[in-house]
Every structure is written in structure tokens, then in C-alpha cells.
Coordinates of C-alpha atoms in Angstrom, one line a residue:
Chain A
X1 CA 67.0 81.4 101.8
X2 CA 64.3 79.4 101.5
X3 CA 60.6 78.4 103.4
X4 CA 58.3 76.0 103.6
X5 CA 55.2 76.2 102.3
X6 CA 51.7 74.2 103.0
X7 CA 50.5 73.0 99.6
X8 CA 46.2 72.1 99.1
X9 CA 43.0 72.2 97.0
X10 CA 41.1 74.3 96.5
X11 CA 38.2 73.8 93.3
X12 CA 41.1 71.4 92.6
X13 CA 43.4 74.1 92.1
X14 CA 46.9 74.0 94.1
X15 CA 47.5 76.8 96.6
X16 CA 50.1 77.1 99.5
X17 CA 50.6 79.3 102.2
X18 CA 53.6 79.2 104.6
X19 CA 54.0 76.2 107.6
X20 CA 55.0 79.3 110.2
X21 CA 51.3 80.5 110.2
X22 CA 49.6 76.8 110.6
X23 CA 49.1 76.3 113.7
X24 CA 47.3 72.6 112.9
X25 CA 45.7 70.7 110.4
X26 CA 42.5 68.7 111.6
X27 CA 40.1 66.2 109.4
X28 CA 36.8 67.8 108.9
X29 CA 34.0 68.0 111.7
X30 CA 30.9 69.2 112.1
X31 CA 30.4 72.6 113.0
X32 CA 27.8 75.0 114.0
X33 CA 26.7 77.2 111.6
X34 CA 26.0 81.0 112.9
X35 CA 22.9 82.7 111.5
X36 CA 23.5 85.9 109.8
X37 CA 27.1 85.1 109.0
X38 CA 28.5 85.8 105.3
X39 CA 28.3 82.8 102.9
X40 CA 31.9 82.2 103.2
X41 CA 31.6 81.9 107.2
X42 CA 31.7 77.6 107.4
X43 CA 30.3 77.9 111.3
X44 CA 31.9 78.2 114.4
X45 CA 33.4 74.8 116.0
X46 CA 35.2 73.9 119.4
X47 CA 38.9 73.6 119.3
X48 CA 39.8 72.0 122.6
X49 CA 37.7 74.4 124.2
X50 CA 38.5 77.9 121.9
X51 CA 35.4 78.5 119.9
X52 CA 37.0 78.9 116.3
X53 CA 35.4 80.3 113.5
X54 CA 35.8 78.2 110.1
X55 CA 35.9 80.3 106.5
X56 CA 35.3 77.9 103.7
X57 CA 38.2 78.7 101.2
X58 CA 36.6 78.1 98.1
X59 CA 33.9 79.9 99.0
X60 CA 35.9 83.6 100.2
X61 CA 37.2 83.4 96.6
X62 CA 34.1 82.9 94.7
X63 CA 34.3 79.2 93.9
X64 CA 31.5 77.8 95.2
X65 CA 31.3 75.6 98.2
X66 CA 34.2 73.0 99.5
X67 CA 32.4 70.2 98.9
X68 CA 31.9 67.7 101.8
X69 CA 34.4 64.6 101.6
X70 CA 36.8 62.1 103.5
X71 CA 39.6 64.4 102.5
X72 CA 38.4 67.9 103.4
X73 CA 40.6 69.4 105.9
X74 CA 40.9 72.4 108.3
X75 CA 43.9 74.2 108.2
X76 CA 44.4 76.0 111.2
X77 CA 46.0 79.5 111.3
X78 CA 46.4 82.3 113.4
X79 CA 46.0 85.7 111.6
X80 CA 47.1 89.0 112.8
X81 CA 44.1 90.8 114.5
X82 CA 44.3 94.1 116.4
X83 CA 47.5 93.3 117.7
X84 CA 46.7 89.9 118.5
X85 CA 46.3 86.4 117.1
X86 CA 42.7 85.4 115.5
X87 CA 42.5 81.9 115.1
X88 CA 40.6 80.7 112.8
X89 CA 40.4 76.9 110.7
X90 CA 40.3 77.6 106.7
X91 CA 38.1 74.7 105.1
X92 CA 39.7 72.8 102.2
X93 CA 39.4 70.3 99.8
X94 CA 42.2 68.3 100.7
X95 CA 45.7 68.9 102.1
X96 CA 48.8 67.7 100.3
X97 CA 52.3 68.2 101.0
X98 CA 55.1 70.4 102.5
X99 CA 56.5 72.6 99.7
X100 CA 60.3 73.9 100.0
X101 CA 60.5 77.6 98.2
X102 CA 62.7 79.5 97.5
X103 CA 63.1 83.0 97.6
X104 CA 63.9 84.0 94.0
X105 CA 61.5 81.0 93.2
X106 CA 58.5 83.5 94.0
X107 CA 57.3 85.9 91.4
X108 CA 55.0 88.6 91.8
X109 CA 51.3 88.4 90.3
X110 CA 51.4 89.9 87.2
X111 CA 49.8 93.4 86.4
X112 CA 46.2 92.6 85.3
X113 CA 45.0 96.8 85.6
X114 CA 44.8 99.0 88.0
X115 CA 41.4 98.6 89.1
X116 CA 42.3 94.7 89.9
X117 CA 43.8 94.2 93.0
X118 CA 44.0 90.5 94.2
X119 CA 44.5 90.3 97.7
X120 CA 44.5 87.1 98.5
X121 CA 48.0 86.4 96.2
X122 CA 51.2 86.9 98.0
X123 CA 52.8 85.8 94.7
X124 CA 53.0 83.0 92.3
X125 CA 55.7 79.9 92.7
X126 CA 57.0 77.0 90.0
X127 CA 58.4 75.3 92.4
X128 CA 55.9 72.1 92.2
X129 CA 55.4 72.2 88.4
X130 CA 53.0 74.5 86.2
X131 CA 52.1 77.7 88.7
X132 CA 51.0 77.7 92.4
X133 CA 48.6 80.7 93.9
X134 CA 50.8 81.7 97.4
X135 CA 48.1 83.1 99.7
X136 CA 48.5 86.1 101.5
X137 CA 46.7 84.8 105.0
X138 CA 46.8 88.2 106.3
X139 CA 45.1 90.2 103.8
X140 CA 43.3 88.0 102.1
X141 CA 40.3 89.0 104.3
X142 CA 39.1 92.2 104.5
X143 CA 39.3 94.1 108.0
X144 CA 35.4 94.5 108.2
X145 CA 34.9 90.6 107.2
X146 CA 37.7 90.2 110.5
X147 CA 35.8 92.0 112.3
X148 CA 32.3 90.1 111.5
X149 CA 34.2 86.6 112.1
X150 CA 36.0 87.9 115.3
X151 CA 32.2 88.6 116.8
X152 CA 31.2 85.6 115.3
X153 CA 34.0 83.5 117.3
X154 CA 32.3 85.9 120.6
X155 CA 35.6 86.1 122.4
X156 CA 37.9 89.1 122.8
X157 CA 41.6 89.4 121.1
X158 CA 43.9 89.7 123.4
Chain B
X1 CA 49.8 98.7 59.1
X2 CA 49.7 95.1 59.3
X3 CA 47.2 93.9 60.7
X4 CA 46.3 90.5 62.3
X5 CA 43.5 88.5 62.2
X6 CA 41.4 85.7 64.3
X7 CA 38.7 84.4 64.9
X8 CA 36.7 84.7 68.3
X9 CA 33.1 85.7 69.4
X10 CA 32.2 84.1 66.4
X11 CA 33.4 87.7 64.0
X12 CA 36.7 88.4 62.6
X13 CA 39.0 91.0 64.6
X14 CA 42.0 92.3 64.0
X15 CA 44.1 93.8 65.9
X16 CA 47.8 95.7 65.0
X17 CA 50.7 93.6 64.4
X18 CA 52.9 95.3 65.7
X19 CA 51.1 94.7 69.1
X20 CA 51.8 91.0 68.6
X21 CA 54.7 89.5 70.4
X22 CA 54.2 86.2 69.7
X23 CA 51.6 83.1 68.6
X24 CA 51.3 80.1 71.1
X25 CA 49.0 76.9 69.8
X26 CA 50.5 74.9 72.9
X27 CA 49.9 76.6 76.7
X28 CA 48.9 76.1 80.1
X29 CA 46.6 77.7 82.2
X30 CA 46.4 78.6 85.5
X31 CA 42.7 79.9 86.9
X32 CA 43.3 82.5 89.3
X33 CA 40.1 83.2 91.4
X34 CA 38.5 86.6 92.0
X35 CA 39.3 88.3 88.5
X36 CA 36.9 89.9 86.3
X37 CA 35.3 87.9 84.2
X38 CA 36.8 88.3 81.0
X39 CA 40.0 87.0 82.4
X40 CA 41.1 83.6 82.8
X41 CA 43.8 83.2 85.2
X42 CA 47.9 83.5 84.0
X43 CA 49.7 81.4 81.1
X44 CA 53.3 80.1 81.9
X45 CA 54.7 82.3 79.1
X46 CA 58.8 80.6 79.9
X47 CA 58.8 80.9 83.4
X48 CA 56.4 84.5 83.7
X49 CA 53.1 84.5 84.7
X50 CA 51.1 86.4 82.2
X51 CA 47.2 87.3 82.2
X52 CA 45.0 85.6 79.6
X53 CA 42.2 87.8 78.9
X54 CA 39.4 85.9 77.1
X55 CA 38.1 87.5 73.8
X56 CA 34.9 85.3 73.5
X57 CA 34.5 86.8 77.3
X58 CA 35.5 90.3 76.8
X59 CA 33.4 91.1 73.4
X60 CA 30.2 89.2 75.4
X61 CA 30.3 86.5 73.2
X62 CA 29.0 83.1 74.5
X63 CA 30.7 80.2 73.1
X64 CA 33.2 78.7 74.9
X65 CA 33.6 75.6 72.9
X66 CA 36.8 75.5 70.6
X67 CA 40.0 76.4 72.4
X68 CA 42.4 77.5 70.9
X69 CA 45.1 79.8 70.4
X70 CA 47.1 82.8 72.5
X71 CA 48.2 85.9 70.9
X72 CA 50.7 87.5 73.2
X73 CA 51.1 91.2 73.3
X74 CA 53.6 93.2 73.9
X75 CA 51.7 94.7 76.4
X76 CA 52.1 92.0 78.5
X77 CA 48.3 90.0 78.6
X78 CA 47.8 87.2 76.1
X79 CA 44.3 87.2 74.3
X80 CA 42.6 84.0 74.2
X81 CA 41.2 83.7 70.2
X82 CA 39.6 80.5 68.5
X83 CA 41.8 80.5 65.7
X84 CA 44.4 83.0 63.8
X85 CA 43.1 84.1 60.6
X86 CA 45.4 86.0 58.4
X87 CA 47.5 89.1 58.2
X88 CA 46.4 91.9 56.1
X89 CA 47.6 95.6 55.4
X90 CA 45.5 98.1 56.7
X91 CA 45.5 101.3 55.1
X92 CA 42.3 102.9 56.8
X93 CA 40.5 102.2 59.1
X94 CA 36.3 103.0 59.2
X95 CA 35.3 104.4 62.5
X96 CA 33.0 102.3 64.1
X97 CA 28.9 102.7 62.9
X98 CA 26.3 101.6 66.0
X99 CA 22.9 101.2 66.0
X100 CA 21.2 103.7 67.7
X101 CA 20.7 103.2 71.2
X102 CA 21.4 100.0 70.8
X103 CA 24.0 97.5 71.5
X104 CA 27.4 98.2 70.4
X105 CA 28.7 94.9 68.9
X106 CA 32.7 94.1 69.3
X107 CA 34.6 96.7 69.2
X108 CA 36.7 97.2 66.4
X109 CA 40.1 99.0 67.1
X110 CA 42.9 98.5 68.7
X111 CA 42.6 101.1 71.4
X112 CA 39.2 99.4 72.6
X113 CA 40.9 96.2 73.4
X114 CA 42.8 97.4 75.8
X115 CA 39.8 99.7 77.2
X116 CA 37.8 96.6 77.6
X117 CA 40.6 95.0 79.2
X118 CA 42.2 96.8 81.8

């Protein structure tokens, strides 16, 4: 069985996560930035009409800032939230292709201790050449930093 | 006990051979984000992802400059060294001497590798 898999940049790194959970991918726009927010909170913009909060990508994983360019992107995904759908746009470099995976094509991260756990890695793929990160959408943010960008978004989960 | 030997952190360190799985000159890298410092990201060791745990990194050495070799072990990580040095037979080894109070220096068996690494 296989699945299909978003591929993008991050840092100019690859990464994919799967096509079921994008609800949309839009160019970058301007957005409003909320005071008090974490660093990796973009801002807040208006997605016809849903106030969506945007996390910049490299930034949740300690890469800096997504620099600004005519190829940054917002993927938009819905994660699960309190039994609901949080939707949210993930900033990134640049978008490039639909990946087709495999299921024995995915291999687990490897062991790097104990103390290490990485979160954001559903697992590791070959399938486009050398190795892509998988991200795991719904744990790759804590529940408290949900929490901070579902109050930032000010709407209810239904 | 054989021992091998390479370069990194600009000292020599050895480290068992019997650890030792194998040498790679030629490998790829893949940074993974959000990992301690000292590691890298995963090599492609034939189709398995393996850490690569930096030695420069893990000792606190600074240079980053010549790169350089993998040592894989059979412990699964591969150490990131400058260059291989030699193999010698090791038939005691000195414990450790530190300054007092003050900094430790590289750690010099086997045991504190791994320590340091995991």
C-alpha cells in the first residue's frame, strides 16, 4: 500500500508530510503578527474569513526564520485538537512536489538515546533519493504550544 | 586490545577496535533538526539511517574545518573524526589525571564516549 506524500523546504532541507492532512497550499501573504506569541507563531491571517494562525516551520525546529521570498508557501493543515480540527497554515521555504511512498519504504528514526525524543519525525523515507524527514503533523507540537496558538487563532474548536 | 586511532578536537583518541564496524571516507549526510548539539543528523549507512555524533562537537572542541571520515560502531552511531590515525595494541590503560577543579579535557576511554553521547 502506498501514500502520497507533500514534499518542501525547509533551511533547504527536504521534508514531506502526507497530502490527506493538507487542506491547501497558498503563496505567502502578509499576516498579522500577535504580540506575546512564541517566536515560532508567524501571525494570525484571514483565510476566507477563518482567522488562521501561521507557525513558521523552520523556526518550531530551531532553524532560524523562513526567510521571506517569491517561493515561500503556506501549507495548510488541519491538526487534531480536542476532538476537533485546528487549522492552521505551516510557513515554508518553498513547496515542491507530490511524493508516492510506500509502506516498507518508511523506516523508523534511528535510536539516538533515550533522553532524545524527536517528535516532529514520523519516520525517514528514500524514496526521492538520499533521506527525507516525514513529519509527524500531529505531534510535532506540543499540547500546551496548541493550546497558546488555538487562543491565538481566538475562536473555539468545535 | 587493539585499539584505534584518529584524529579530531585537534588530540589523538582512541577508541577499542573491536567497537569498530566499519571505516567510511565517502558519506552522506542528512541534518536532522532539534538534536543535541553534538549530533549531526543520520548517514545513509546502505539503506539505514544511522546517527552521526560529532567528535570535534562532543569533546568541545571548536574546529569544524576538515571533514572527514566516519567510524561506524557496532553500537549503531557513526563518529564524525578528522582523520584515522593508526591502530595500536593497548595493554593498559592510565586512568584519567584532571586538573583540579578544573576543566576535564577529552575524555579518554571508551566507556566515556558513549556517556557523552547518549
Amino acid at each position: 500500500m502506498s501514500s502520497q506524500y507533500l514534499t518542501f523546504d525547509v533551511d533547504r532541507e527536504r521534508y514531506a508530510l502526507p497530502i490527506l492532512r493538507v487542506r491547501g497550499i497558498l503563496e505567502y501573504q502578509p499576516m498579522t503578527r500577535v504580540p506575546g506569541s512564541s517566536p515560532f507563531v508567524a501571525g494570525v491571517f484571514n483565510n476566507a474569513g477563518a482567522v488562521t494562525p501561521v507557525i513558521d516551520l523552520a523556526a518550531r525546529l530551531g532553524l532560524g526564520k523562513t526567510p521571506l521570498t517569491n517561493r515561500t508557501c503556506l501549507i495548510l493543515v488541519g491538526l487534531d485538537y480536542e476532538g476537533g480540527e485546528l487549522p492552521i497554515g505551516l510557513m515554508v521555504e518553498s513547496v515542491r512536489d507530490v511524493l508516492e511512498i510506500h509502506g516498507e519504504e518508511i523506516l523508523p528514526a534511528p535510536d539516538f538515546g533515550s533522553r532524545i525524543r524527536l517528535d516532529y519525525l514520523a519516520g525517514l523515507t528514500r524514496a526521492a533519493g538520499g533521506f527525507t524527514a516525514l513529519l509527524d503533523v500531529d505531534r510535532f507540537l506540543a499540547a500546551e504550544e496548541l493550546l497558546e496558538i488555538s487562543r491565538t487563532a481566538g475562536q473555539t474548536v468545535n | 586490545m587493539d585499539s584505534l586511532t584518529f584524529r579530531a578536537a585537534e588530540a589523538t583518541l582512541g577508541i577499542p577496535m573491536d567497537d569498530v564496524q566499519e571505516i567510511l571516507d565517502s558519506w552522506t549526510l542528512t541534518p536532522l533538526p532539534l538534536l543535541p548539539h553534538a549530533f549531526r543528523g543520520v548517514t545513509d549507512l546502505r539503506g539505514t539511517p544511522v546517527p552521526v555524533a560529532d567528535v570535534n562537537r562532543l569533546v568541545g572542541g571548536t574546529s569544524e574545518a576538515h571533514r572527514r571520515t566516519l567510524v561506524v560502531l557496532r553500537s549503531s552511531v557513526a563518529l564524525l573524526v578528522d582523520a584515522i590515525d593508526n591502530v595500536i595494541q593497548v595493554d593498559r590503560l592510565e586512568p584519567a589525571r584532571m586538573s583540579r577543579g578544573g576543566s576535564a579535557g577529552p575524555p579518554t576511554a571508551s566507556k566515556s564516549w558513549r556517556e557523552k553521547a547518549f
